PDB file of C-alpha atoms in Angstrom:
ATOM      1  CA  MET A   1     108.873 207.544  49.009  1.00 82.00           C
ATOM      2  CA  VAL A   2     108.324 204.124  50.557  1.00 86.00           C
ATOM      3  CA  ALA A   3     110.968 203.141  53.082  1.00 83.00           C
ATOM      4  CA  GLY A   4     109.803 199.580  53.642  1.00 84.00           C
ATOM      5  CA  LEU A   5     107.078 196.992  53.763  1.00 85.00           C
ATOM      6  CA  VAL A   6     105.363 195.092  56.544  1.00 86.00           C
ATOM      7  CA  ILE A   7     104.215 191.705  55.267  1.00 88.00           C
ATOM      8  CA  GLN A   8     101.858 189.183  56.892  1.00 88.00           C
ATOM      9  CA  PHE A   9     102.379 185.571  55.886  1.00 88.00           C
ATOM     10  CA  ARG A  10     100.001 182.649  56.429  1.00 87.00           C
ATOM     11  CA  ALA A  11     100.569 180.542  59.559  1.00 85.00           C
ATOM     12  CA  GLY A  12     102.952 177.691  58.950  1.00 84.00           C
ATOM     13  CA  THR A  13     105.073 179.717  56.550  1.00 85.00           C
ATOM     14  CA  THR A  14     108.631 179.054  57.597  1.00 81.00           C
ATOM     15  CA  GLU A  15     111.307 181.695  57.731  1.00 77.00           C
ATOM     16  CA  LEU A  16     113.005 179.996  54.778  1.00 82.00           C
ATOM     17  CA  GLU A  17     109.770 180.053  52.731  1.00 86.00           C
ATOM     18  CA  ALA A  18     109.228 183.741  53.521  1.00 82.00           C
ATOM     19  CA  LYS A  19     112.810 184.526  52.497  1.00 80.00           C
ATOM     20  CA  ASN A  20     112.376 182.555  49.251  1.00 85.00           C
ATOM     21  CA  ILE A  21     109.170 184.436  48.422  1.00 87.00           C
ATOM     22  CA  LEU A  22     110.941 187.754  48.963  1.00 81.00           C
ATOM     23  CA  ASP A  23     114.116 186.682  47.175  1.00 80.00           C
ATOM     24  CA  ASN A  24     112.110 185.614  44.113  1.00 82.00           C
ATOM     25  CA  CYS A  25     110.280 188.939  43.797  1.00 78.00           C
ATOM     26  CA  ASN A  26     111.030 191.263  40.951  1.00 66.00           C
ATOM     27  CA  LEU A  27     112.788 193.672  43.278  1.00 60.00           C
ATOM     28  CA  PRO A  28     114.056 197.039  42.197  1.00 53.00           C
ATOM     29  CA  THR A  29     117.793 197.586  42.005  1.00 54.00           C
ATOM     30  CA  TYR A  30     117.785 199.043  45.504  1.00 55.00           C
ATOM     31  CA  LYS A  31     119.352 197.549  48.584  1.00 58.00           C
ATOM     32  CA  PHE A  32     116.635 195.421  50.189  1.00 59.00           C
ATOM     33  CA  ASP A  33     116.947 193.910  53.665  1.00 65.00           C
ATOM     34  CA  TYR A  34     114.305 192.038  55.605  1.00 66.00           C
ATOM     35  CA  ASN A  35     113.851 190.214  58.859  1.00 68.00           C
ATOM     36  CA  ILE A  36     111.202 187.856  60.170  1.00 67.00           C
ATOM     37  CA  ILE A  37     109.458 189.208  63.270  1.00 70.00           C
ATOM     38  CA  ASN A  38     108.401 186.768  65.974  1.00 64.00           C
ATOM     39  CA  THR A  39     105.754 189.057  67.476  1.00 70.00           C
ATOM     40  CA  PRO A  40     102.509 187.111  67.489  1.00 70.00           C
ATOM     41  CA  GLY A  41      99.599 188.275  65.394  1.00 80.00           C
ATOM     42  CA  TYR A  42      96.440 186.212  65.186  1.00 87.00           C
ATOM     43  CA  TYR A  43      93.807 185.669  62.529  1.00 89.00           C
ATOM     44  CA  ILE A  44      90.865 183.523  61.523  1.00 91.00           C
ATOM     45  CA  ILE A  45      89.799 182.459  58.042  1.00 92.00           C
ATOM     46  CA  VAL A  46      86.082 182.834  57.385  1.00 93.00           C
ATOM     47  CA  ASP A  47      84.114 181.702  54.346  1.00 92.00           C
ATOM     48  CA  LYS A  48      82.960 184.776  52.426  1.00 92.00           C
ATOM     49  CA  ASN A  49      79.293 183.750  52.802  1.00 92.00           C
ATOM     50  CA  LYS A  50      79.603 183.577  56.610  1.00 91.00           C
ATOM     51  CA  THR A  51      81.728 186.669  57.225  1.00 88.00           C
ATOM     52  CA  ASN A  52      78.886 189.072  58.116  1.00 88.00           C
ATOM     53  CA  ASP A  53      77.261 186.536  60.449  1.00 90.00           C
ATOM     54  CA  ILE A  54      80.565 185.883  62.249  1.00 89.00           C
ATOM     55  CA  ARG A  55      81.347 189.614  62.469  1.00 85.00           C
ATOM     56  CA  ASP A  56      77.866 190.335  63.874  1.00 87.00           C
ATOM     57  CA  GLU A  57      78.240 187.564  66.442  1.00 86.00           C
ATOM     58  CA  LEU A  58      81.654 188.873  67.519  1.00 82.00           C
ATOM     59  CA  ARG A  59      80.468 192.475  67.813  1.00 81.00           C
ATOM     60  CA  LYS A  60      77.631 191.419  70.146  1.00 83.00           C
ATOM     61  CA  ARG A  61      80.250 190.468  72.731  1.00 77.00           C
ATOM     62  CA  PRO A  62      80.872 193.243  75.271  1.00 72.00           C
ATOM     63  CA  ASP A  63      84.642 192.654  75.313  1.00 70.00           C
ATOM     64  CA  TRP A  64      85.133 192.479  71.543  1.00 72.00           C
ATOM     65  CA  THR A  65      87.634 194.970  70.115  1.00 70.00           C
ATOM     66  CA  ASP A  66      87.865 195.352  66.344  1.00 73.00           C
ATOM     67  CA  PRO A  67      91.384 194.721  65.049  1.00 71.00           C
ATOM     68  CA  VAL A  68      93.600 197.421  63.573  1.00 67.00           C
ATOM     69  CA  PHE A  69      93.580 195.879  60.084  1.00 72.00           C
ATOM     70  CA  SER A  70      90.378 195.563  58.091  1.00 79.00           C
ATOM     71  CA  ASP A  71      89.310 192.167  56.778  1.00 84.00           C
ATOM     72  CA  ILE A  72      91.516 190.885  53.963  1.00 84.00           C
ATOM     73  CA  ASP A  73      89.617 189.672  50.900  1.00 85.00           C
ATOM     74  CA  LYS A  74      91.185 186.497  49.498  1.00 84.00           C
ATOM     75  CA  GLY A  75      88.573 185.397  46.952  1.00 84.00           C
ATOM     76  CA  ASP A  76      86.302 182.789  48.551  1.00 89.00           C
ATOM     77  CA  TYR A  77      87.201 183.777  52.094  1.00 89.00           C
ATOM     78  CA  TYR A  78      88.209 186.663  54.323  1.00 90.00           C
ATOM     79  CA  ILE A  79      91.104 186.872  56.737  1.00 89.00           C
ATOM     80  CA  ILE A  80      89.988 188.548  59.959  1.00 87.00           C
ATOM     81  CA  THR A  81      92.761 189.685  62.253  1.00 85.00           C
ATOM     82  CA  VAL A  82      92.205 189.059  65.938  1.00 84.00           C
ATOM     83  CA  THR A  83      93.494 191.088  68.866  1.00 80.00           C
ATOM     84  CA  GLY A  84      95.627 189.525  71.578  1.00 78.00           C
ATOM     85  CA  GLN A  85      92.837 190.362  74.009  1.00 79.00           C
ATOM     86  CA  ALA A  86      90.333 188.242  72.048  1.00 80.00           C
ATOM     87  CA  ILE A  87      92.376 185.051  72.198  1.00 82.00           C
ATOM     88  CA  GLN A  88      91.923 185.047  75.978  1.00 82.00           C
ATOM     89  CA  ASP A  89      88.147 185.553  75.764  1.00 82.00           C
ATOM     90  CA  LYS A  90      86.065 182.448  76.522  1.00 85.00           C
ATOM     91  CA  ASN A  91      83.103 183.745  74.472  1.00 85.00           C
ATOM     92  CA  PHE A  92      85.315 184.349  71.442  1.00 86.00           C
ATOM     93  CA  LEU A  93      86.754 180.838  71.671  1.00 88.00           C
ATOM     94  CA  GLU A  94      83.209 179.433  71.927  1.00 89.00           C
ATOM     95  CA  ILE A  95      82.218 181.280  68.743  1.00 89.00           C
ATOM     96  CA  LEU A  96      85.195 179.757  66.959  1.00 92.00           C
ATOM     97  CA  GLU A  97      84.349 176.286  68.199  1.00 93.00           C
ATOM     98  CA  THR A  98      80.639 176.612  67.321  1.00 92.00           C
ATOM     99  CA  ASN A  99      81.520 177.729  63.789  1.00 92.00           C
ATOM    100  CA  ASN A 100      84.396 175.258  63.356  1.00 93.00           C
ATOM    101  CA  ILE A 101      86.924 178.056  62.829  1.00 93.00           C
ATOM    102  CA  GLU A 102      90.578 177.732  63.790  1.00 92.00           C
ATOM    103  CA  MET A 103      92.695 180.605  65.028  1.00 91.00           C
ATOM    104  CA  GLU A 104      96.180 180.889  63.518  1.00 90.00           C
ATOM    105  CA  LYS A 105      99.285 183.032  64.022  1.00 86.00           C
ATOM    106  CA  PHE A 106     100.664 185.368  61.386  1.00 83.00           C
ATOM    107  CA  VAL A 107     104.286 185.232  60.375  1.00 80.00           C
ATOM    108  CA  TRP A 108     105.402 188.858  60.063  1.00 81.00           C
ATOM    109  CA  CYS A 109     108.233 190.265  58.026  1.00 82.00           C
ATOM    110  CA  ARG A 110     109.593 193.794  57.900  1.00 80.00           C
ATOM    111  CA  ALA A 111     111.475 194.752  54.758  1.00 79.00           C
ATOM    112  CA  GLN A 112     113.464 197.955  54.302  1.00 78.00           C
ATOM    113  CA  PHE A 113     114.764 199.586  51.141  1.00 75.00           C
ATOM    114  CA  GLY A 114     118.070 201.407  50.984  1.00 68.00           C
ATOM    115  CA  GLY A 115     121.119 201.289  53.162  1.00 62.00           C
ATOM    116  CA  ARG A 116     120.849 204.679  54.813  1.00 61.00           C
ATOM    117  CA  PRO A 117     118.273 206.710  56.725  1.00 57.00           C
ATOM    118  CA  MET A 118     115.655 208.479  54.623  1.00 63.00           C
ATOM    119  CA  SER A 119     116.238 206.170  51.635  1.00 70.00           C
ATOM    120  CA  GLY A 120     113.495 204.248  49.891  1.00 78.00           C
ATOM    121  CA  ILE A 121     111.777 203.526  46.587  1.00 81.00           C
ATOM    122  CA  SER A 122     109.056 205.290  44.640  1.00 84.00           C
ATOM    123  CA  LYS A 123     105.404 204.590  45.397  1.00 87.00           C
ATOM    124  CA  GLU A 124     105.029 203.169  41.872  1.00 89.00           C
ATOM    125  CA  CYS A 125     107.805 200.580  42.438  1.00 85.00           C
ATOM    126  CA  ALA A 126     106.386 199.747  45.864  1.00 86.00           C
ATOM    127  CA  ASP A 127     102.887 199.267  44.382  1.00 91.00           C
ATOM    128  CA  GLU A 128     104.315 196.829  41.804  1.00 88.00           C
ATOM    129  CA  LEU A 129     106.113 194.865  44.490  1.00 87.00           C
ATOM    130  CA  LYS A 130     103.013 194.850  46.717  1.00 90.00           C
ATOM    131  CA  GLY A 131     100.882 193.524  43.848  1.00 90.00           C
ATOM    132  CA  GLU A 132     103.418 190.791  43.094  1.00 89.00           C
ATOM    133  CA  LEU A 133     103.591 189.712  46.733  1.00 90.00           C
ATOM    134  CA  GLU A 134      99.826 189.714  47.325  1.00 88.00           C
ATOM    135  CA  VAL A 135      99.305 187.238  44.463  1.00 87.00           C
ATOM    136  CA  ASN A 136     101.186 184.619  46.519  1.00 89.00           C
ATOM    137  CA  LYS A 137      98.776 182.445  48.535  1.00 87.00           C
ATOM    138  CA  LYS A 138     101.097 182.548  51.561  1.00 90.00           C
ATOM    139  CA  VAL A 139     100.987 186.371  51.695  1.00 91.00           C
ATOM    140  CA  PHE A 140      97.929 187.946  53.318  1.00 87.00           C
ATOM    141  CA  LEU A 141      98.786 191.615  53.625  1.00 86.00           C
ATOM    142  CA  VAL A 142     101.447 194.060  52.493  1.00 90.00           C
ATOM    143  CA  GLU A 143     101.542 197.524  54.071  1.00 88.00           C
ATOM    144  CA  PHE A 144     103.884 200.413  53.272  1.00 89.00           C
ATOM    145  CA  GLU A 145     106.162 202.151  55.722  1.00 84.00           C
ATOM    146  CA  THR A 146     106.769 205.665  54.541  1.00 81.00           C
ATOM    147  CA  ILE A 147     109.896 207.609  55.288  1.00 70.00           C
ATOM    148  CA  PHE A 148     107.859 209.722  57.687  1.00 60.00           C
ATOM    149  CA  SER A 149     106.472 206.686  59.673  1.00 45.00           C
TER     150      SER A 149
END
């Protein structure tokens, strides 16, 4: 069973836009509540042809820490999540400037299914919803929260 979703939206997505995206999904007939989270998460967008070069350059830095999430494939480009530690690093900021890459903030959303503890939806329904959400250009990542999370 899937208890909820954690969704990353593109920077600049307003709370109203995120709510509209979620409200317009083909949701199951379950109770579905969500809230926008104001915890910062950072990312960079890298052209697919430059991703390996940028990754190699970042990994050469002694202070670089790989992010928790793997790179997100979005067709012609990758979304690379960035740790809070990296945004303070002068070398990291120089790499961005040299490669003309801007750092952005994620808009996070946490969605929960059901109105009581230990409630949720089937993995099949959650996979359908995830696929529908990830087609939207404003949505970067959808992760499941299981009942046992």
